[in-house]
PDB file of C-alpha atoms and ligand atoms in Angstrom:
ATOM      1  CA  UNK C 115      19.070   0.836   5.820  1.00 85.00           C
ATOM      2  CA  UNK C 116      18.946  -1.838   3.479  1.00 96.00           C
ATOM      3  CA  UNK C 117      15.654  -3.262   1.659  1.00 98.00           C
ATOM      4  CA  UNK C 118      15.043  -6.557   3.875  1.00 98.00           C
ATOM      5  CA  UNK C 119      13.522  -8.749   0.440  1.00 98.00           C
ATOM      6  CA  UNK C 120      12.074 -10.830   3.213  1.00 97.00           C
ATOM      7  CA  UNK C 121       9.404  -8.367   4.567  1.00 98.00           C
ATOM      8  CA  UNK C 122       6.292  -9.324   4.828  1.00 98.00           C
ATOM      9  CA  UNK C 123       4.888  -7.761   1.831  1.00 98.00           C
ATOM     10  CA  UNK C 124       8.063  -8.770  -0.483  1.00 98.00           C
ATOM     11  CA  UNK C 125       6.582 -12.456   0.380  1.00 98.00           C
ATOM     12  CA  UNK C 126       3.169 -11.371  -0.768  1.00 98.00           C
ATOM     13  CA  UNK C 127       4.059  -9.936  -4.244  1.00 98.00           C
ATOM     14  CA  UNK C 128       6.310 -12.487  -4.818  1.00 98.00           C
ATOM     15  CA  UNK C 129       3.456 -15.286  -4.197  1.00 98.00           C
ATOM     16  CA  UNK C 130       4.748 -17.003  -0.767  1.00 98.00           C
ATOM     17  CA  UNK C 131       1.967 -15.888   1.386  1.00 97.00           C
ATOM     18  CA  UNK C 132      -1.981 -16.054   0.494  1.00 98.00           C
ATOM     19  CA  UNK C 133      -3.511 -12.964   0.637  1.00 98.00           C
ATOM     20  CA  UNK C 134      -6.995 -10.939  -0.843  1.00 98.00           C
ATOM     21  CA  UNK C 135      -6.237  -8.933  -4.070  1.00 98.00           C
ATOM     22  CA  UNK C 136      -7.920  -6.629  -4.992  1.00 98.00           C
ATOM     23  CA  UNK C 137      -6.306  -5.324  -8.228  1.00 98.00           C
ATOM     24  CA  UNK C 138      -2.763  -5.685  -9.885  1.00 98.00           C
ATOM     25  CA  UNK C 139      -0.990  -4.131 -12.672  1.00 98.00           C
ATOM     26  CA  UNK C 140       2.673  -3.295 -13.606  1.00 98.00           C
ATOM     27  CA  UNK C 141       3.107  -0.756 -10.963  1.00 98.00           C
ATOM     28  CA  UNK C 142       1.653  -2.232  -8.044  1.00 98.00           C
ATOM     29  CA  UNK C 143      -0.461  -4.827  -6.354  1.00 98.00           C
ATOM     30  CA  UNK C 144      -3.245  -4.148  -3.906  1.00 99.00           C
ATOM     31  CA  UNK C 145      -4.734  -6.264  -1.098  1.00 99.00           C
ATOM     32  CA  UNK C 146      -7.252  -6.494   1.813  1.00 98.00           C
ATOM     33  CA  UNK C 147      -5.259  -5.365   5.361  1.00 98.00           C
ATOM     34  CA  UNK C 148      -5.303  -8.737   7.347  1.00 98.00           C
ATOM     35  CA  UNK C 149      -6.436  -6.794  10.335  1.00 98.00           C
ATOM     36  CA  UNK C 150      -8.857  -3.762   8.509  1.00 98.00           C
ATOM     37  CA  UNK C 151      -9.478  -0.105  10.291  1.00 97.00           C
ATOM     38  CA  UNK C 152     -12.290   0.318   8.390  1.00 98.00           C
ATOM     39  CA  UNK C 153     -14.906  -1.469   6.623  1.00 98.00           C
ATOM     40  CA  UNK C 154     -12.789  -1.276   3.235  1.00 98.00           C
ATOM     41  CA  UNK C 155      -8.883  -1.189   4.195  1.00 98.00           C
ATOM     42  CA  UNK C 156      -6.468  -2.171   1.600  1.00 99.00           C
ATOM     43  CA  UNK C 157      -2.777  -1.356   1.066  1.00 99.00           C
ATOM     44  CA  UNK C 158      -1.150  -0.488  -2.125  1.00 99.00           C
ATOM     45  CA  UNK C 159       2.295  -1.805  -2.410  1.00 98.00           C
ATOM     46  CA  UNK C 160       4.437  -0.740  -5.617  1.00 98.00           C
ATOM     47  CA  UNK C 161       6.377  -3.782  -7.587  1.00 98.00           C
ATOM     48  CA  UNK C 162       9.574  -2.485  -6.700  1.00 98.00           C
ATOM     49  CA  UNK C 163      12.245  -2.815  -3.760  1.00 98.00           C
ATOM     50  CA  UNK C 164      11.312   0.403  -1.930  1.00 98.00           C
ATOM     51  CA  UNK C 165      11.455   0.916   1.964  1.00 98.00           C
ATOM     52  CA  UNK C 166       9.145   3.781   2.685  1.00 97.00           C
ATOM     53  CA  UNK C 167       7.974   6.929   0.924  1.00 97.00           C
ATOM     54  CA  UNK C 168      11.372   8.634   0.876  1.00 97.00           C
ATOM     55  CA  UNK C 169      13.063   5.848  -0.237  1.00 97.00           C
ATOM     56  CA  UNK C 170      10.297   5.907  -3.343  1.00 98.00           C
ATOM     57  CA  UNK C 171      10.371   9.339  -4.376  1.00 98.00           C
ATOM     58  CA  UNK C 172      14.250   9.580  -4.494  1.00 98.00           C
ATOM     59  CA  UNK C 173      14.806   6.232  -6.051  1.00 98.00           C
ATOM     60  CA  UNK C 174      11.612   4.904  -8.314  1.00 98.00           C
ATOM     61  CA  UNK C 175      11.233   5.709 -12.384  1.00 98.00           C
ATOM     62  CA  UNK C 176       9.200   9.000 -12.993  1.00 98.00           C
ATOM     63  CA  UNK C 177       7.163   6.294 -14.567  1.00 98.00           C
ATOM     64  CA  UNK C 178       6.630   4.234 -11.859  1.00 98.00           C
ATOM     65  CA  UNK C 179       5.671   7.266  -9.455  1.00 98.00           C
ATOM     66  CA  UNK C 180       2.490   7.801 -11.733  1.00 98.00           C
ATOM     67  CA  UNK C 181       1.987   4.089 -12.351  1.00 98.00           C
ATOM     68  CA  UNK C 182       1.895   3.540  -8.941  1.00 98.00           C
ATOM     69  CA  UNK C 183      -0.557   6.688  -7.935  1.00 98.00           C
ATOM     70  CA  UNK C 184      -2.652   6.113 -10.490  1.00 98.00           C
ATOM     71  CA  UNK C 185      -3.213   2.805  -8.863  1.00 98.00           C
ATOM     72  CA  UNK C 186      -4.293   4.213  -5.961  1.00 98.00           C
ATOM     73  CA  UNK C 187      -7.221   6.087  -7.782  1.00 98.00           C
ATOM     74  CA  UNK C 188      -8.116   2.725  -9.321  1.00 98.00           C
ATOM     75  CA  UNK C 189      -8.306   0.763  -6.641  1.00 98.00           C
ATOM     76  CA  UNK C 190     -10.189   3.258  -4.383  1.00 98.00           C
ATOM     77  CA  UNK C 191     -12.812   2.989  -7.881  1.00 98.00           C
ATOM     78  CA  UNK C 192     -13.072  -0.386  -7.696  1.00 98.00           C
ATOM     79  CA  UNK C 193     -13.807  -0.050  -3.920  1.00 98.00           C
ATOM     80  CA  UNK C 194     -16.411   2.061  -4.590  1.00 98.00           C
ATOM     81  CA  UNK C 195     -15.150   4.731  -2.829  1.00 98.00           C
ATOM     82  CA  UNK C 196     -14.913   7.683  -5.087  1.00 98.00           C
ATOM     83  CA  UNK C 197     -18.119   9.417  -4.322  1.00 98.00           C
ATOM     84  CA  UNK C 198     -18.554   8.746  -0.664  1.00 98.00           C
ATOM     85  CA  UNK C 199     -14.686   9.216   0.172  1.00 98.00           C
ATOM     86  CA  UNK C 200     -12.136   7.720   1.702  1.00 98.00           C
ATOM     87  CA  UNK C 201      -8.540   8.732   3.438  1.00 98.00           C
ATOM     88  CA  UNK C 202      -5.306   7.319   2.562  1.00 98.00           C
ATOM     89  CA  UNK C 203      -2.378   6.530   4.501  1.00 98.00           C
ATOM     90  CA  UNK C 204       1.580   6.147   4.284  1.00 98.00           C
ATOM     91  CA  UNK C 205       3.267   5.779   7.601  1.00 98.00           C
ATOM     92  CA  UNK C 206       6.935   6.375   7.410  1.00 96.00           C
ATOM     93  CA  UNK C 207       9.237   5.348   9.993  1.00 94.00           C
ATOM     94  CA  UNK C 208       9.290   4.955  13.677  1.00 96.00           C
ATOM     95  CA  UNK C 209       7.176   8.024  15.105  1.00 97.00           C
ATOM     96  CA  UNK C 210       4.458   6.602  12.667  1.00 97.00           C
ATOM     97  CA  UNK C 211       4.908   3.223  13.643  1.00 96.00           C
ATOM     98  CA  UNK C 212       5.690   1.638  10.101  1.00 98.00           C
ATOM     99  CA  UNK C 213       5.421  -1.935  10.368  1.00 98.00           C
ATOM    100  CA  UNK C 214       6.084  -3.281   7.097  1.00 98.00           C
ATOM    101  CA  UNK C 215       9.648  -1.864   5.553  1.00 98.00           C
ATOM    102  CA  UNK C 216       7.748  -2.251   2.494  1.00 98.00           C
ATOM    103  CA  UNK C 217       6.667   0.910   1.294  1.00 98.00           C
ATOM    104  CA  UNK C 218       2.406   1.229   1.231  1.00 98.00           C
ATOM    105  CA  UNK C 219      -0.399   3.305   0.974  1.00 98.00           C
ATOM    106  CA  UNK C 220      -3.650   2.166   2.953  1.00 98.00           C
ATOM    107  CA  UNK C 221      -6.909   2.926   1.691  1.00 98.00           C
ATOM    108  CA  UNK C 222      -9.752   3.324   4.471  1.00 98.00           C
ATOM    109  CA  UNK C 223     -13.352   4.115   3.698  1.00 98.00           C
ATOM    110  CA  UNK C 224     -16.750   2.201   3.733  1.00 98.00           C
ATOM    111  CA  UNK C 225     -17.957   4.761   6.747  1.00 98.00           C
ATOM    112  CA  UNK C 226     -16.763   8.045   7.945  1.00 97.00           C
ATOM    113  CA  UNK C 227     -13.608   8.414   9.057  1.00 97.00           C
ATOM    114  CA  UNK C 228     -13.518  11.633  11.820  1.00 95.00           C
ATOM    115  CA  UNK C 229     -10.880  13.414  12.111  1.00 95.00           C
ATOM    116  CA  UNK C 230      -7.680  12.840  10.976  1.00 93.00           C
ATOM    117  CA  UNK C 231      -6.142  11.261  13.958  1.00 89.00           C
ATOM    118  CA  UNK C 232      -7.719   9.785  17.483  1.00 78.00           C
TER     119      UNK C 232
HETATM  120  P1  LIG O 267       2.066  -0.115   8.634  1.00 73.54           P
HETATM  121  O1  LIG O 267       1.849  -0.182  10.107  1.00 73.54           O
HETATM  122  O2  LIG O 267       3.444  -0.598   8.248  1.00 73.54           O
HETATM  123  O3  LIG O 267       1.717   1.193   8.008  1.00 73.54           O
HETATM  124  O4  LIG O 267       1.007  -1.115   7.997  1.00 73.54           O
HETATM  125  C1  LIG O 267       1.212  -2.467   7.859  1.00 73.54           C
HETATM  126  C2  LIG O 267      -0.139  -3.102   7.656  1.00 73.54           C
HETATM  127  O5  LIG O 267       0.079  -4.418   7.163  1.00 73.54           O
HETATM  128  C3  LIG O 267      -0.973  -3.254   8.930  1.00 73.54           C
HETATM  129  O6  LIG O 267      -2.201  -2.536   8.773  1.00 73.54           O
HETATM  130  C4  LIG O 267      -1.187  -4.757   9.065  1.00 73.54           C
HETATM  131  O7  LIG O 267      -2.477  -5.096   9.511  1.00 73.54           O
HETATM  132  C5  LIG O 267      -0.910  -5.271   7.666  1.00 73.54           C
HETATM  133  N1  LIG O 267      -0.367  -6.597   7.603  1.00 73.54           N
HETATM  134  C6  LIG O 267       0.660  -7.104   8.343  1.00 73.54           C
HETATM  135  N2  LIG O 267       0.912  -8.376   7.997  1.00 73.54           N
HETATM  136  C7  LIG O 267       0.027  -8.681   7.000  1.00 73.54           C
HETATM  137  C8  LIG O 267      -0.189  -9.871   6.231  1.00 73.54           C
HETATM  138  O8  LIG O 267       0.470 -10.886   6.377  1.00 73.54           O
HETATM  139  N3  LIG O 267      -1.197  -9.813   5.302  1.00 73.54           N
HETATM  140  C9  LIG O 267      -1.948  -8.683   5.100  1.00 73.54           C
HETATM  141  N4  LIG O 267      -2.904  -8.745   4.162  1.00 73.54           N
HETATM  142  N5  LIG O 267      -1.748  -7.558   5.816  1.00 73.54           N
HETATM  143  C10 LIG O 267      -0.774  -7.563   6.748  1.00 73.54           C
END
């Protein structure tokens, strides 16, 4: 499958369609979920053409794979959520219902979260 550089999120980084950032560096851009799980819910997209999580670890710079982890961290910070917690998310293909063929990491937190799934 072929990156589609008209998904959703390629629009975002590339400035076509508004949305809330939250933080930004040269590994990846993070913004409020238009439709939050949680009372803090934003996804963490890398600056890079990559489907899903496979498609990232086999094909991104060893450099980018921190960059873009170490992101995460910061972002969760800047949320606040370091002490009280929070639960990330990648959802990878059909049985996980990936929407986006961008690939993402949610961050959820602001209450708790129960178990891991309904
Ligand atoms: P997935 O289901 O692929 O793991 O997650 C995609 C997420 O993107 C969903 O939580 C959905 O609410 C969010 N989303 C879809 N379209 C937009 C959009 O245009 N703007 C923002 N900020 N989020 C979006």
């Amino acid at each position: 499958m072929a990156y589609d550089k008209n998904n959703i999120f390629a629009q975002i980084l590339r400035g076509e369609i508004p949305c809330r950032k939250v933080y930004e560096d040269a590994f990846a851009f993070a913004f409020e979920d238009i439709a939050p799980a949680a009372p803090k819910h934003v996804l963490v997209v890398p600056k890079g053409e990559y489907i899903s999580l496979h498609d990232f670890a086999a094909h991104a710079p060893g450099a980018m794979v921190k960059g873009f982890f170490d992101s995460i961290t910061r972002v969760a910070a800047k949320l606040g959520l370091e002490e009280s917690g929070y639960r990330i998310v990648s959802n990878h293909g059909p049985d996980a219902a990936q929407s986006v063929p961008h690939f993402h990491v949610h961050i959820l937190g602001g209450r708790s979260l129960g178990g891991l799934l309904p």
